[in-house]
């Protein structure tokens, strides 16, 4: 029926409700027209942090003179504190999303729901223009587009997936990225997933150049009439065409096999003594002469240099 500016809480401490007169006037006006009034207020207790409350007033009966109400005062301090913390976390998340150097997109039902500026920079489109586009529309390779159902199947079963994708840019160029996707909620895949893209274009093109250079080198070595065998700790790694003819087999017959596979039974055969793999330094060489047994049964002498 009225408002007070000062009262006593459950601890016997003085508390101030301000401005109570304004709240009472507003509540009276609202309850004259309706049955309920709600208001949020802050109560300051000396020596204690401010606390938040919600005041709920419900009118009793139809009489306005006097106006009778039931008042419920609820402490919502903890709720408001949690809301403030969630808002702060949301701001931090948005800041990380916006400032990250990694391209990030939130995807649901195959469509991009949001994209950060880094992804916009990678694909060469404004972030706003990416919203609503199918994720596969970013891919430059038809093979990647065709493989998307398999990737989504793995994502649903494992909760994550990682691989490389070439992105198509508006100017017709492609950009190689390392892509990682992870479900937002592993229990509910329908809620979508987060896709991240890291620029690995320079590394990918360097690997392509090295592969091309290796292929050219092997083509040159295939054209010479000297048998050349490449060895590593797993055995024969590669043989040129002359060595394959010499040993009487195809490359697949020798890959991973020890060099001694074409040696005579002698225990001290040079093909069995391969310590030079660990001992030889760059520029050093080891020369030997021995008999070799081809896969077709031929036995012949060779001069070798490691």
PDB file of C-alpha atoms in Angstrom:
ATOM      1  CA  UNK A   1       0.000   0.000   0.000  1.00  0.00           C
ATOM      2  CA  UNK A   2       2.973   2.295   0.234  1.00  0.00           C
ATOM      3  CA  UNK A   3       6.730   2.564  -0.150  1.00  0.00           C
ATOM      4  CA  UNK A   4       9.577   3.060   2.265  1.00  0.00           C
ATOM      5  CA  UNK A   5      13.004   4.452   1.609  1.00  0.00           C
ATOM      6  CA  UNK A   6      14.629   2.654   4.513  1.00  0.00           C
ATOM      7  CA  UNK A   7      14.028  -0.773   6.055  1.00  0.00           C
ATOM      8  CA  UNK A   8      15.780  -3.664   7.796  1.00  0.00           C
ATOM      9  CA  UNK A   9      16.996  -6.802   6.041  1.00  0.00           C
ATOM     10  CA  UNK A  10      17.195 -10.337   7.485  1.00  0.00           C
ATOM     11  CA  UNK A  11      20.586  -9.544   9.017  1.00  0.00           C
ATOM     12  CA  UNK A  12      19.286  -6.491  10.786  1.00  0.00           C
ATOM     13  CA  UNK A  13      21.278  -4.143   8.546  1.00  0.00           C
ATOM     14  CA  UNK A  14      19.983  -0.898   7.157  1.00  0.00           C
ATOM     15  CA  UNK A  15      19.173  -1.048   3.438  1.00  0.00           C
ATOM     16  CA  UNK A  16      18.272   1.693   1.016  1.00  0.00           C
ATOM     17  CA  UNK A  17      15.729   1.238  -1.764  1.00  0.00           C
ATOM     18  CA  UNK A  18      15.941   4.064  -4.231  1.00  0.00           C
ATOM     19  CA  UNK A  19      13.923   5.695  -5.574  1.00  0.00           C
ATOM     20  CA  UNK A  20      11.061   3.901  -3.799  1.00  0.00           C
ATOM     21  CA  UNK A  21       8.604   6.770  -4.218  1.00  0.00           C
ATOM     22  CA  UNK A  22       8.915   6.613  -7.987  1.00  0.00           C
ATOM     23  CA  UNK A  23       8.495   2.818  -7.971  1.00  0.00           C
ATOM     24  CA  UNK A  24       5.362   3.041  -5.790  1.00  0.00           C
ATOM     25  CA  UNK A  25       3.842   5.693  -8.054  1.00  0.00           C
ATOM     26  CA  UNK A  26       4.575   3.646 -11.157  1.00  0.00           C
ATOM     27  CA  UNK A  27       3.259   0.448  -9.542  1.00  0.00           C
ATOM     28  CA  UNK A  28       0.053   2.195  -8.416  1.00  0.00           C
ATOM     29  CA  UNK A  29      -0.601   3.482 -11.931  1.00  0.00           C
ATOM     30  CA  UNK A  30       0.049   0.051 -13.504  1.00  0.00           C
ATOM     31  CA  UNK A  31      -2.051  -1.879 -10.962  1.00  0.00           C
ATOM     32  CA  UNK A  32      -4.950   0.521 -11.384  1.00  0.00           C
ATOM     33  CA  UNK A  33      -5.145  -0.569 -15.026  1.00  0.00           C
ATOM     34  CA  UNK A  34      -3.935  -4.177 -14.685  1.00  0.00           C
ATOM     35  CA  UNK A  35      -3.397  -7.023 -12.278  1.00  0.00           C
ATOM     36  CA  UNK A  36       0.400  -7.275 -12.132  1.00  0.00           C
ATOM     37  CA  UNK A  37       3.490  -5.087 -11.934  1.00  0.00           C
ATOM     38  CA  UNK A  38       7.128  -6.149 -12.096  1.00  0.00           C
ATOM     39  CA  UNK A  39      10.233  -4.105 -11.601  1.00  0.00           C
ATOM     40  CA  UNK A  40      13.945  -4.720 -11.145  1.00  0.00           C
ATOM     41  CA  UNK A  41      15.850  -2.707  -8.583  1.00  0.00           C
ATOM     42  CA  UNK A  42      19.144  -2.578  -6.762  1.00  0.00           C
ATOM     43  CA  UNK A  43      19.439  -2.501  -2.977  1.00  0.00           C
ATOM     44  CA  UNK A  44      22.559  -1.003  -1.504  1.00  0.00           C
ATOM     45  CA  UNK A  45      23.628  -2.200   1.952  1.00  0.00           C
ATOM     46  CA  UNK A  46      26.506  -0.309   3.594  1.00  0.00           C
ATOM     47  CA  UNK A  47      29.688  -2.400   3.553  1.00  0.00           C
ATOM     48  CA  UNK A  48      28.199  -5.031   1.209  1.00  0.00           C
ATOM     49  CA  UNK A  49      28.257  -5.241  -2.575  1.00  0.00           C
ATOM     50  CA  UNK A  50      25.022  -4.034  -4.241  1.00  0.00           C
ATOM     51  CA  UNK A  51      22.410  -6.746  -4.737  1.00  0.00           C
ATOM     52  CA  UNK A  52      19.846  -7.038  -7.508  1.00  0.00           C
ATOM     53  CA  UNK A  53      16.204  -7.876  -6.861  1.00  0.00           C
ATOM     54  CA  UNK A  54      13.013  -8.257  -8.811  1.00  0.00           C
ATOM     55  CA  UNK A  55       9.839  -6.858  -7.259  1.00  0.00           C
ATOM     56  CA  UNK A  56       6.614  -8.570  -8.336  1.00  0.00           C
ATOM     57  CA  UNK A  57       3.252  -7.060  -7.287  1.00  0.00           C
ATOM     58  CA  UNK A  58      -0.061  -8.813  -7.919  1.00  0.00           C
ATOM     59  CA  UNK A  59      -3.348  -7.054  -7.282  1.00  0.00           C
ATOM     60  CA  UNK A  60      -5.937  -8.615  -4.983  1.00  0.00           C
ATOM     61  CA  UNK A  61      -9.593  -8.140  -5.880  1.00  0.00           C
ATOM     62  CA  UNK A  62     -11.059  -5.381  -7.999  1.00  0.00           C
ATOM     63  CA  UNK A  63     -11.075  -2.551  -5.457  1.00  0.00           C
ATOM     64  CA  UNK A  64      -8.788   0.377  -6.147  1.00  0.00           C
ATOM     65  CA  UNK A  65      -9.557   2.108  -2.858  1.00  0.00           C
ATOM     66  CA  UNK A  66      -7.792   0.789  -0.973  1.00  0.00           C
ATOM     67  CA  UNK A  67      -5.470  -0.962  -3.467  1.00  0.00           C
ATOM     68  CA  UNK A  68      -4.383  -4.317  -2.033  1.00  0.00           C
ATOM     69  CA  UNK A  69      -1.487  -6.255  -3.476  1.00  0.00           C
ATOM     70  CA  UNK A  70       0.809  -9.213  -2.781  1.00  0.00           C
ATOM     71  CA  UNK A  71       4.449  -8.209  -3.075  1.00  0.00           C
ATOM     72  CA  UNK A  72       7.284 -10.698  -3.756  1.00  0.00           C
ATOM     73  CA  UNK A  73      10.895  -9.533  -3.589  1.00  0.00           C
ATOM     74  CA  UNK A  74      13.326 -12.019  -5.193  1.00  0.00           C
ATOM     75  CA  UNK A  75      17.122 -11.889  -4.973  1.00  0.00           C
ATOM     76  CA  UNK A  76      18.491 -12.270  -8.540  1.00  0.00           C
ATOM     77  CA  UNK A  77      22.044 -11.098  -7.820  1.00  0.00           C
ATOM     78  CA  UNK A  78      23.603 -14.424  -8.758  1.00  0.00           C
ATOM     79  CA  UNK A  79      21.591 -14.615 -11.972  1.00  0.00           C
ATOM     80  CA  UNK A  80      22.574 -11.087 -13.007  1.00  0.00           C
ATOM     81  CA  UNK A  81      26.237 -11.832 -12.188  1.00  0.00           C
ATOM     82  CA  UNK A  82      26.132 -14.946 -14.361  1.00  0.00           C
ATOM     83  CA  UNK A  83      24.477 -13.018 -17.169  1.00  0.00           C
ATOM     84  CA  UNK A  84      27.211 -10.371 -16.972  1.00  0.00           C
ATOM     85  CA  UNK A  85      29.879 -13.082 -17.104  1.00  0.00           C
ATOM     86  CA  UNK A  86      28.217 -14.717 -20.111  1.00  0.00           C
ATOM     87  CA  UNK A  87      28.026 -11.354 -21.864  1.00  0.00           C
ATOM     88  CA  UNK A  88      31.731 -10.796 -21.178  1.00  0.00           C
ATOM     89  CA  UNK A  89      32.539 -14.280 -22.529  1.00  0.00           C
ATOM     90  CA  UNK A  90      30.417 -13.539 -25.578  1.00  0.00           C
ATOM     91  CA  UNK A  91      32.327 -10.313 -26.202  1.00  0.00           C
ATOM     92  CA  UNK A  92      35.646 -12.151 -25.795  1.00  0.00           C
ATOM     93  CA  UNK A  93      34.471 -14.875 -28.199  1.00  0.00           C
ATOM     94  CA  UNK A  94      33.358 -12.309 -30.772  1.00  0.00           C
ATOM     95  CA  UNK A  95      36.688 -10.504 -30.392  1.00  0.00           C
ATOM     96  CA  UNK A  96      38.678 -13.708 -30.936  1.00  0.00           C
ATOM     97  CA  UNK A  97      36.415 -14.639 -33.847  1.00  0.00           C
ATOM     98  CA  UNK A  98      36.964 -11.242 -35.475  1.00  0.00           C
ATOM     99  CA  UNK A  99      40.688 -10.777 -34.785  1.00  0.00           C
ATOM    100  CA  UNK A 100      41.898 -14.347 -35.371  1.00  0.00           C
ATOM    101  CA  UNK A 101      44.302 -14.835 -38.255  1.00  0.00           C
ATOM    102  CA  UNK A 102      42.686 -18.214 -38.910  1.00  0.00           C
ATOM    103  CA  UNK A 103      39.699 -18.239 -41.237  1.00  0.00           C
ATOM    104  CA  UNK A 104      36.659 -19.422 -39.265  1.00  0.00           C
ATOM    105  CA  UNK A 105      33.097 -20.186 -40.340  1.00  0.00           C
ATOM    106  CA  UNK A 106      30.089 -21.485 -38.444  1.00  0.00           C
ATOM    107  CA  UNK A 107      28.203 -23.927 -40.674  1.00  0.00           C
ATOM    108  CA  UNK A 108      24.759 -25.466 -40.245  1.00  0.00           C
ATOM    109  CA  UNK A 109      22.929 -27.634 -42.778  1.00  0.00           C
ATOM    110  CA  UNK A 110      25.840 -27.119 -45.138  1.00  0.00           C
ATOM    111  CA  UNK A 111      25.339 -23.317 -45.212  1.00  0.00           C
ATOM    112  CA  UNK A 112      27.682 -20.705 -43.759  1.00  0.00           C
ATOM    113  CA  UNK A 113      25.930 -18.934 -40.869  1.00  0.00           C
ATOM    114  CA  UNK A 114      28.791 -16.552 -40.044  1.00  0.00           C
ATOM    115  CA  UNK A 115      32.353 -15.977 -41.208  1.00  0.00           C
ATOM    116  CA  UNK A 116      35.178 -13.951 -39.698  1.00  0.00           C
ATOM    117  CA  UNK A 117      37.289 -11.345 -41.556  1.00  0.00           C
ATOM    118  CA  UNK A 118      40.226 -13.766 -41.880  1.00  0.00           C
ATOM    119  CA  UNK A 119      38.134 -16.184 -43.952  1.00  0.00           C
ATOM    120  CA  UNK A 120      36.832 -13.262 -45.977  1.00  0.00           C
ATOM    121  CA  UNK A 121      40.443 -12.312 -46.736  1.00  0.00           C
ATOM    122  CA  UNK A 122      41.359 -15.893 -47.714  1.00  0.00           C
ATOM    123  CA  UNK A 123      38.538 -16.332 -50.218  1.00  0.00           C
ATOM    124  CA  UNK A 124      38.483 -12.709 -51.403  1.00  0.00           C
ATOM    125  CA  UNK A 125      34.798 -12.055 -50.601  1.00  0.00           C
ATOM    126  CA  UNK A 126      33.159  -9.860 -47.976  1.00  0.00           C
ATOM    127  CA  UNK A 127      32.145 -11.756 -44.833  1.00  0.00           C
ATOM    128  CA  UNK A 128      28.535 -10.654 -45.286  1.00  0.00           C
ATOM    129  CA  UNK A 129      28.509 -12.150 -48.800  1.00  0.00           C
ATOM    130  CA  UNK A 130      29.640 -15.517 -47.433  1.00  0.00           C
ATOM    131  CA  UNK A 131      26.643 -15.834 -45.112  1.00  0.00           C
ATOM    132  CA  UNK A 132      24.058 -18.206 -46.571  1.00  0.00           C
ATOM    133  CA  UNK A 133      26.442 -19.724 -49.131  1.00  0.00           C
ATOM    134  CA  UNK A 134      27.044 -23.491 -49.219  1.00  0.00           C
ATOM    135  CA  UNK A 135      30.418 -24.317 -47.708  1.00  0.00           C
ATOM    136  CA  UNK A 136      31.317 -26.451 -50.738  1.00  0.00           C
ATOM    137  CA  UNK A 137      30.967 -23.367 -52.955  1.00  0.00           C
ATOM    138  CA  UNK A 138      34.332 -22.229 -51.558  1.00  0.00           C
ATOM    139  CA  UNK A 139      36.141 -25.322 -52.871  1.00  0.00           C
ATOM    140  CA  UNK A 140      38.081 -25.087 -56.121  1.00  0.00           C
ATOM    141  CA  UNK A 141      38.318 -28.828 -56.736  1.00  0.00           C
ATOM    142  CA  UNK A 142      35.400 -30.901 -57.974  1.00  0.00           C
ATOM    143  CA  UNK A 143      36.996 -33.883 -56.222  1.00  0.00           C
ATOM    144  CA  UNK A 144      36.711 -32.068 -52.875  1.00  0.00           C
ATOM    145  CA  UNK A 145      33.067 -31.226 -53.565  1.00  0.00           C
ATOM    146  CA  UNK A 146      32.312 -34.859 -54.448  1.00  0.00           C
ATOM    147  CA  UNK A 147      34.100 -36.029 -51.282  1.00  0.00           C
ATOM    148  CA  UNK A 148      32.063 -33.771 -48.987  1.00  0.00           C
ATOM    149  CA  UNK A 149      29.401 -36.414 -48.101  1.00  0.00           C
ATOM    150  CA  UNK A 150      32.166 -38.745 -46.931  1.00  0.00           C
ATOM    151  CA  UNK A 151      33.754 -35.950 -44.879  1.00  0.00           C
ATOM    152  CA  UNK A 152      30.393 -35.149 -43.246  1.00  0.00           C
ATOM    153  CA  UNK A 153      29.914 -38.833 -42.436  1.00  0.00           C
ATOM    154  CA  UNK A 154      33.301 -38.933 -40.698  1.00  0.00           C
ATOM    155  CA  UNK A 155      32.480 -35.696 -38.888  1.00  0.00           C
ATOM    156  CA  UNK A 156      29.241 -37.125 -37.502  1.00  0.00           C
ATOM    157  CA  UNK A 157      30.946 -40.328 -36.346  1.00  0.00           C
ATOM    158  CA  UNK A 158      34.210 -38.875 -34.994  1.00  0.00           C
ATOM    159  CA  UNK A 159      33.201 -35.317 -34.166  1.00  0.00           C
ATOM    160  CA  UNK A 160      36.107 -33.820 -36.151  1.00  0.00           C
ATOM    161  CA  UNK A 161      37.974 -33.989 -39.474  1.00  0.00           C
ATOM    162  CA  UNK A 162      41.132 -32.436 -40.897  1.00  0.00           C
ATOM    163  CA  UNK A 163      42.554 -32.226 -44.395  1.00  0.00           C
ATOM    164  CA  UNK A 164      43.611 -29.861 -47.180  1.00  0.00           C
ATOM    165  CA  UNK A 165      41.275 -27.894 -49.403  1.00  0.00           C
ATOM    166  CA  UNK A 166      41.947 -25.575 -52.334  1.00  0.00           C
ATOM    167  CA  UNK A 167      39.684 -22.515 -52.131  1.00  0.00           C
ATOM    168  CA  UNK A 168      38.399 -20.773 -55.250  1.00  0.00           C
ATOM    169  CA  UNK A 169      38.902 -16.989 -55.344  1.00  0.00           C
ATOM    170  CA  UNK A 170      36.865 -14.493 -57.410  1.00  0.00           C
ATOM    171  CA  UNK A 171      39.887 -13.663 -59.617  1.00  0.00           C
ATOM    172  CA  UNK A 172      40.100 -17.303 -60.752  1.00  0.00           C
ATOM    173  CA  UNK A 173      43.118 -18.249 -58.623  1.00  0.00           C
ATOM    174  CA  UNK A 174      43.163 -20.989 -56.008  1.00  0.00           C
ATOM    175  CA  UNK A 175      44.511 -20.890 -52.468  1.00  0.00           C
ATOM    176  CA  UNK A 176      45.526 -24.053 -50.626  1.00  0.00           C
ATOM    177  CA  UNK A 177      44.450 -24.231 -46.994  1.00  0.00           C
ATOM    178  CA  UNK A 178      44.607 -26.724 -44.171  1.00  0.00           C
ATOM    179  CA  UNK A 179      41.000 -27.225 -43.112  1.00  0.00           C
ATOM    180  CA  UNK A 180      39.730 -28.533 -39.779  1.00  0.00           C
ATOM    181  CA  UNK A 181      36.088 -29.068 -38.848  1.00  0.00           C
ATOM    182  CA  UNK A 182      34.628 -29.874 -35.439  1.00  0.00           C
ATOM    183  CA  UNK A 183      31.057 -30.349 -34.261  1.00  0.00           C
ATOM    184  CA  UNK A 184      29.654 -27.654 -31.971  1.00  0.00           C
ATOM    185  CA  UNK A 185      27.901 -30.374 -29.969  1.00  0.00           C
ATOM    186  CA  UNK A 186      29.061 -33.956 -30.455  1.00  0.00           C
ATOM    187  CA  UNK A 187      25.727 -35.219 -29.091  1.00  0.00           C
ATOM    188  CA  UNK A 188      23.654 -33.135 -31.530  1.00  0.00           C
ATOM    189  CA  UNK A 189      25.345 -32.891 -34.963  1.00  0.00           C
ATOM    190  CA  UNK A 190      22.352 -30.935 -36.304  1.00  0.00           C
ATOM    191  CA  UNK A 191      23.549 -27.909 -34.332  1.00  0.00           C
ATOM    192  CA  UNK A 192      26.315 -27.464 -36.904  1.00  0.00           C
ATOM    193  CA  UNK A 193      30.085 -27.315 -36.876  1.00  0.00           C
ATOM    194  CA  UNK A 194      32.999 -24.891 -36.869  1.00  0.00           C
ATOM    195  CA  UNK A 195      35.306 -24.926 -39.902  1.00  0.00           C
ATOM    196  CA  UNK A 196      38.752 -23.330 -39.720  1.00  0.00           C
ATOM    197  CA  UNK A 197      41.125 -22.599 -42.593  1.00  0.00           C
ATOM    198  CA  UNK A 198      44.892 -21.951 -42.363  1.00  0.00           C
ATOM    199  CA  UNK A 199      46.801 -20.667 -45.384  1.00  0.00           C
ATOM    200  CA  UNK A 200      49.331 -23.331 -46.476  1.00  0.00           C
ATOM    201  CA  UNK A 201      49.491 -22.243 -50.108  1.00  0.00           C
ATOM    202  CA  UNK A 202      53.242 -21.476 -50.063  1.00  0.00           C
ATOM    203  CA  UNK A 203      54.072 -24.831 -48.470  1.00  0.00           C
ATOM    204  CA  UNK A 204      51.781 -26.750 -50.818  1.00  0.00           C
ATOM    205  CA  UNK A 205      53.232 -25.109 -53.917  1.00  0.00           C
ATOM    206  CA  UNK A 206      56.777 -25.714 -52.657  1.00  0.00           C
ATOM    207  CA  UNK A 207      55.925 -29.407 -52.228  1.00  0.00           C
ATOM    208  CA  UNK A 208      54.486 -29.468 -55.735  1.00  0.00           C
ATOM    209  CA  UNK A 209      57.668 -27.876 -57.108  1.00  0.00           C
ATOM    210  CA  UNK A 210      59.836 -30.403 -55.262  1.00  0.00           C
ATOM    211  CA  UNK A 211      57.722 -33.264 -56.586  1.00  0.00           C
ATOM    212  CA  UNK A 212      57.951 -31.861 -60.109  1.00  0.00           C
ATOM    213  CA  UNK A 213      61.716 -31.462 -59.739  1.00  0.00           C
ATOM    214  CA  UNK A 214      62.035 -35.036 -58.458  1.00  0.00           C
ATOM    215  CA  UNK A 215      59.956 -36.323 -61.373  1.00  0.00           C
ATOM    216  CA  UNK A 216      62.166 -34.432 -63.842  1.00  0.00           C
ATOM    217  CA  UNK A 217      65.326 -35.764 -62.179  1.00  0.00           C
ATOM    218  CA  UNK A 218      64.028 -39.330 -62.357  1.00  0.00           C
ATOM    219  CA  UNK A 219      63.103 -38.836 -66.011  1.00  0.00           C
ATOM    220  CA  UNK A 220      66.707 -37.799 -66.706  1.00  0.00           C
ATOM    221  CA  UNK A 221      68.069 -40.763 -64.728  1.00  0.00           C
ATOM    222  CA  UNK A 222      65.746 -43.101 -66.647  1.00  0.00           C
ATOM    223  CA  UNK A 223      67.373 -41.998 -69.872  1.00  0.00           C
ATOM    224  CA  UNK A 224      70.958 -42.975 -68.965  1.00  0.00           C
ATOM    225  CA  UNK A 225      72.474 -46.435 -69.573  1.00  0.00           C
ATOM    226  CA  UNK A 226      73.909 -46.800 -66.071  1.00  0.00           C
ATOM    227  CA  UNK A 227      71.867 -48.695 -63.483  1.00  0.00           C
ATOM    228  CA  UNK A 228      70.959 -46.352 -60.603  1.00  0.00           C
ATOM    229  CA  UNK A 229      69.344 -47.517 -57.344  1.00  0.00           C
ATOM    230  CA  UNK A 230      68.167 -45.255 -54.514  1.00  0.00           C
ATOM    231  CA  UNK A 231      68.365 -46.825 -51.041  1.00  0.00           C
ATOM    232  CA  UNK A 232      67.059 -45.833 -47.629  1.00  0.00           C
ATOM    233  CA  UNK A 233      66.822 -47.681 -44.313  1.00  0.00           C
ATOM    234  CA  UNK A 234      63.696 -49.486 -45.533  1.00  0.00           C
ATOM    235  CA  UNK A 235      65.501 -50.929 -48.537  1.00  0.00           C
ATOM    236  CA  UNK A 236      65.238 -50.070 -52.226  1.00  0.00           C
ATOM    237  CA  UNK A 237      63.325 -46.809 -52.682  1.00  0.00           C
ATOM    238  CA  UNK A 238      63.648 -46.386 -56.463  1.00  0.00           C
ATOM    239  CA  UNK A 239      65.457 -47.786 -59.513  1.00  0.00           C
ATOM    240  CA  UNK A 240      65.941 -46.295 -62.934  1.00  0.00           C
ATOM    241  CA  UNK A 241      64.986 -48.101 -66.106  1.00  0.00           C
ATOM    242  CA  UNK A 242      68.536 -49.413 -66.748  1.00  0.00           C
ATOM    243  CA  UNK A 243      68.735 -50.960 -63.248  1.00  0.00           C
ATOM    244  CA  UNK A 244      65.323 -52.586 -63.690  1.00  0.00           C
ATOM    245  CA  UNK A 245      66.468 -54.147 -66.985  1.00  0.00           C
ATOM    246  CA  UNK A 246      69.743 -55.197 -65.380  1.00  0.00           C
ATOM    247  CA  UNK A 247      68.063 -56.890 -62.420  1.00  0.00           C
ATOM    248  CA  UNK A 248      65.246 -58.359 -64.546  1.00  0.00           C
ATOM    249  CA  UNK A 249      62.132 -56.961 -62.887  1.00  0.00           C
ATOM    250  CA  UNK A 250      59.689 -54.085 -62.518  1.00  0.00           C
ATOM    251  CA  UNK A 251      60.003 -51.315 -59.950  1.00  0.00           C
ATOM    252  CA  UNK A 252      57.179 -52.798 -57.845  1.00  0.00           C
ATOM    253  CA  UNK A 253      59.224 -56.027 -57.534  1.00  0.00           C
ATOM    254  CA  UNK A 254      62.018 -54.212 -55.721  1.00  0.00           C
ATOM    255  CA  UNK A 255      60.446 -51.380 -53.676  1.00  0.00           C
ATOM    256  CA  UNK A 256      61.146 -51.973 -49.963  1.00  0.00           C
ATOM    257  CA  UNK A 257      63.350 -55.002 -50.660  1.00  0.00           C
ATOM    258  CA  UNK A 258      66.965 -55.084 -49.400  1.00  0.00           C
ATOM    259  CA  UNK A 259      69.633 -54.641 -52.036  1.00  0.00           C
ATOM    260  CA  UNK A 260      70.816 -58.158 -51.176  1.00  0.00           C
ATOM    261  CA  UNK A 261      67.724 -59.508 -52.952  1.00  0.00           C
ATOM    262  CA  UNK A 262      69.883 -59.585 -56.108  1.00  0.00           C
ATOM    263  CA  UNK A 263      73.129 -60.670 -54.367  1.00  0.00           C
ATOM    264  CA  UNK A 264      74.845 -64.036 -54.634  1.00  0.00           C
ATOM    265  CA  UNK A 265      74.841 -66.254 -51.483  1.00  0.00           C
ATOM    266  CA  UNK A 266      78.271 -64.931 -50.357  1.00  0.00           C
ATOM    267  CA  UNK A 267      78.019 -63.673 -46.755  1.00  0.00           C
ATOM    268  CA  UNK A 268      80.502 -60.870 -47.417  1.00  0.00           C
ATOM    269  CA  UNK A 269      78.708 -59.688 -50.552  1.00  0.00           C
ATOM    270  CA  UNK A 270      78.827 -55.849 -50.794  1.00  0.00           C
ATOM    271  CA  UNK A 271      75.046 -55.741 -51.118  1.00  0.00           C
ATOM    272  CA  UNK A 272      74.792 -57.205 -47.602  1.00  0.00           C
ATOM    273  CA  UNK A 273      77.335 -54.822 -46.079  1.00  0.00           C
ATOM    274  CA  UNK A 274      75.434 -51.566 -46.164  1.00  0.00           C
ATOM    275  CA  UNK A 275      77.077 -49.782 -43.218  1.00  0.00           C
ATOM    276  CA  UNK A 276      78.012 -47.014 -45.618  1.00  0.00           C
ATOM    277  CA  UNK A 277      74.396 -45.821 -45.368  1.00  0.00           C
ATOM    278  CA  UNK A 278      75.319 -44.477 -41.915  1.00  0.00           C
ATOM    279  CA  UNK A 279      79.031 -43.840 -42.378  1.00  0.00           C
ATOM    280  CA  UNK A 280      79.305 -42.012 -45.699  1.00  0.00           C
ATOM    281  CA  UNK A 281      79.349 -38.227 -45.551  1.00  0.00           C
ATOM    282  CA  UNK A 282      78.282 -35.879 -48.336  1.00  0.00           C
ATOM    283  CA  UNK A 283      80.851 -35.997 -51.113  1.00  0.00           C
ATOM    284  CA  UNK A 284      82.330 -39.335 -50.018  1.00  0.00           C
ATOM    285  CA  UNK A 285      81.892 -42.532 -52.014  1.00  0.00           C
ATOM    286  CA  UNK A 286      82.300 -46.291 -51.637  1.00  0.00           C
ATOM    287  CA  UNK A 287      83.261 -48.365 -54.685  1.00  0.00           C
ATOM    288  CA  UNK A 288      82.890 -52.143 -54.983  1.00  0.00           C
ATOM    289  CA  UNK A 289      82.881 -54.960 -57.550  1.00  0.00           C
ATOM    290  CA  UNK A 290      80.658 -58.014 -57.202  1.00  0.00           C
ATOM    291  CA  UNK A 291      78.427 -60.559 -58.882  1.00  0.00           C
ATOM    292  CA  UNK A 292      74.684 -59.968 -59.163  1.00  0.00           C
ATOM    293  CA  UNK A 293      71.881 -62.485 -59.663  1.00  0.00           C
ATOM    294  CA  UNK A 294      68.957 -61.136 -61.713  1.00  0.00           C
ATOM    295  CA  UNK A 295      65.388 -62.185 -61.029  1.00  0.00           C
ATOM    296  CA  UNK A 296      65.514 -64.088 -64.331  1.00  0.00           C
ATOM    297  CA  UNK A 297      68.461 -66.221 -63.043  1.00  0.00           C
ATOM    298  CA  UNK A 298      71.256 -64.427 -64.887  1.00  0.00           C
ATOM    299  CA  UNK A 299      74.549 -64.019 -62.971  1.00  0.00           C
ATOM    300  CA  UNK A 300      76.852 -61.186 -64.009  1.00  0.00           C
ATOM    301  CA  UNK A 301      79.540 -58.881 -62.655  1.00  0.00           C
ATOM    302  CA  UNK A 302      79.020 -55.234 -61.885  1.00  0.00           C
ATOM    303  CA  UNK A 303      81.120 -52.357 -60.664  1.00  0.00           C
ATOM    304  CA  UNK A 304      79.219 -50.283 -58.146  1.00  0.00           C
ATOM    305  CA  UNK A 305      79.673 -46.901 -56.527  1.00  0.00           C
ATOM    306  CA  UNK A 306      77.730 -45.742 -53.442  1.00  0.00           C
TER     307      UNK A 306
END
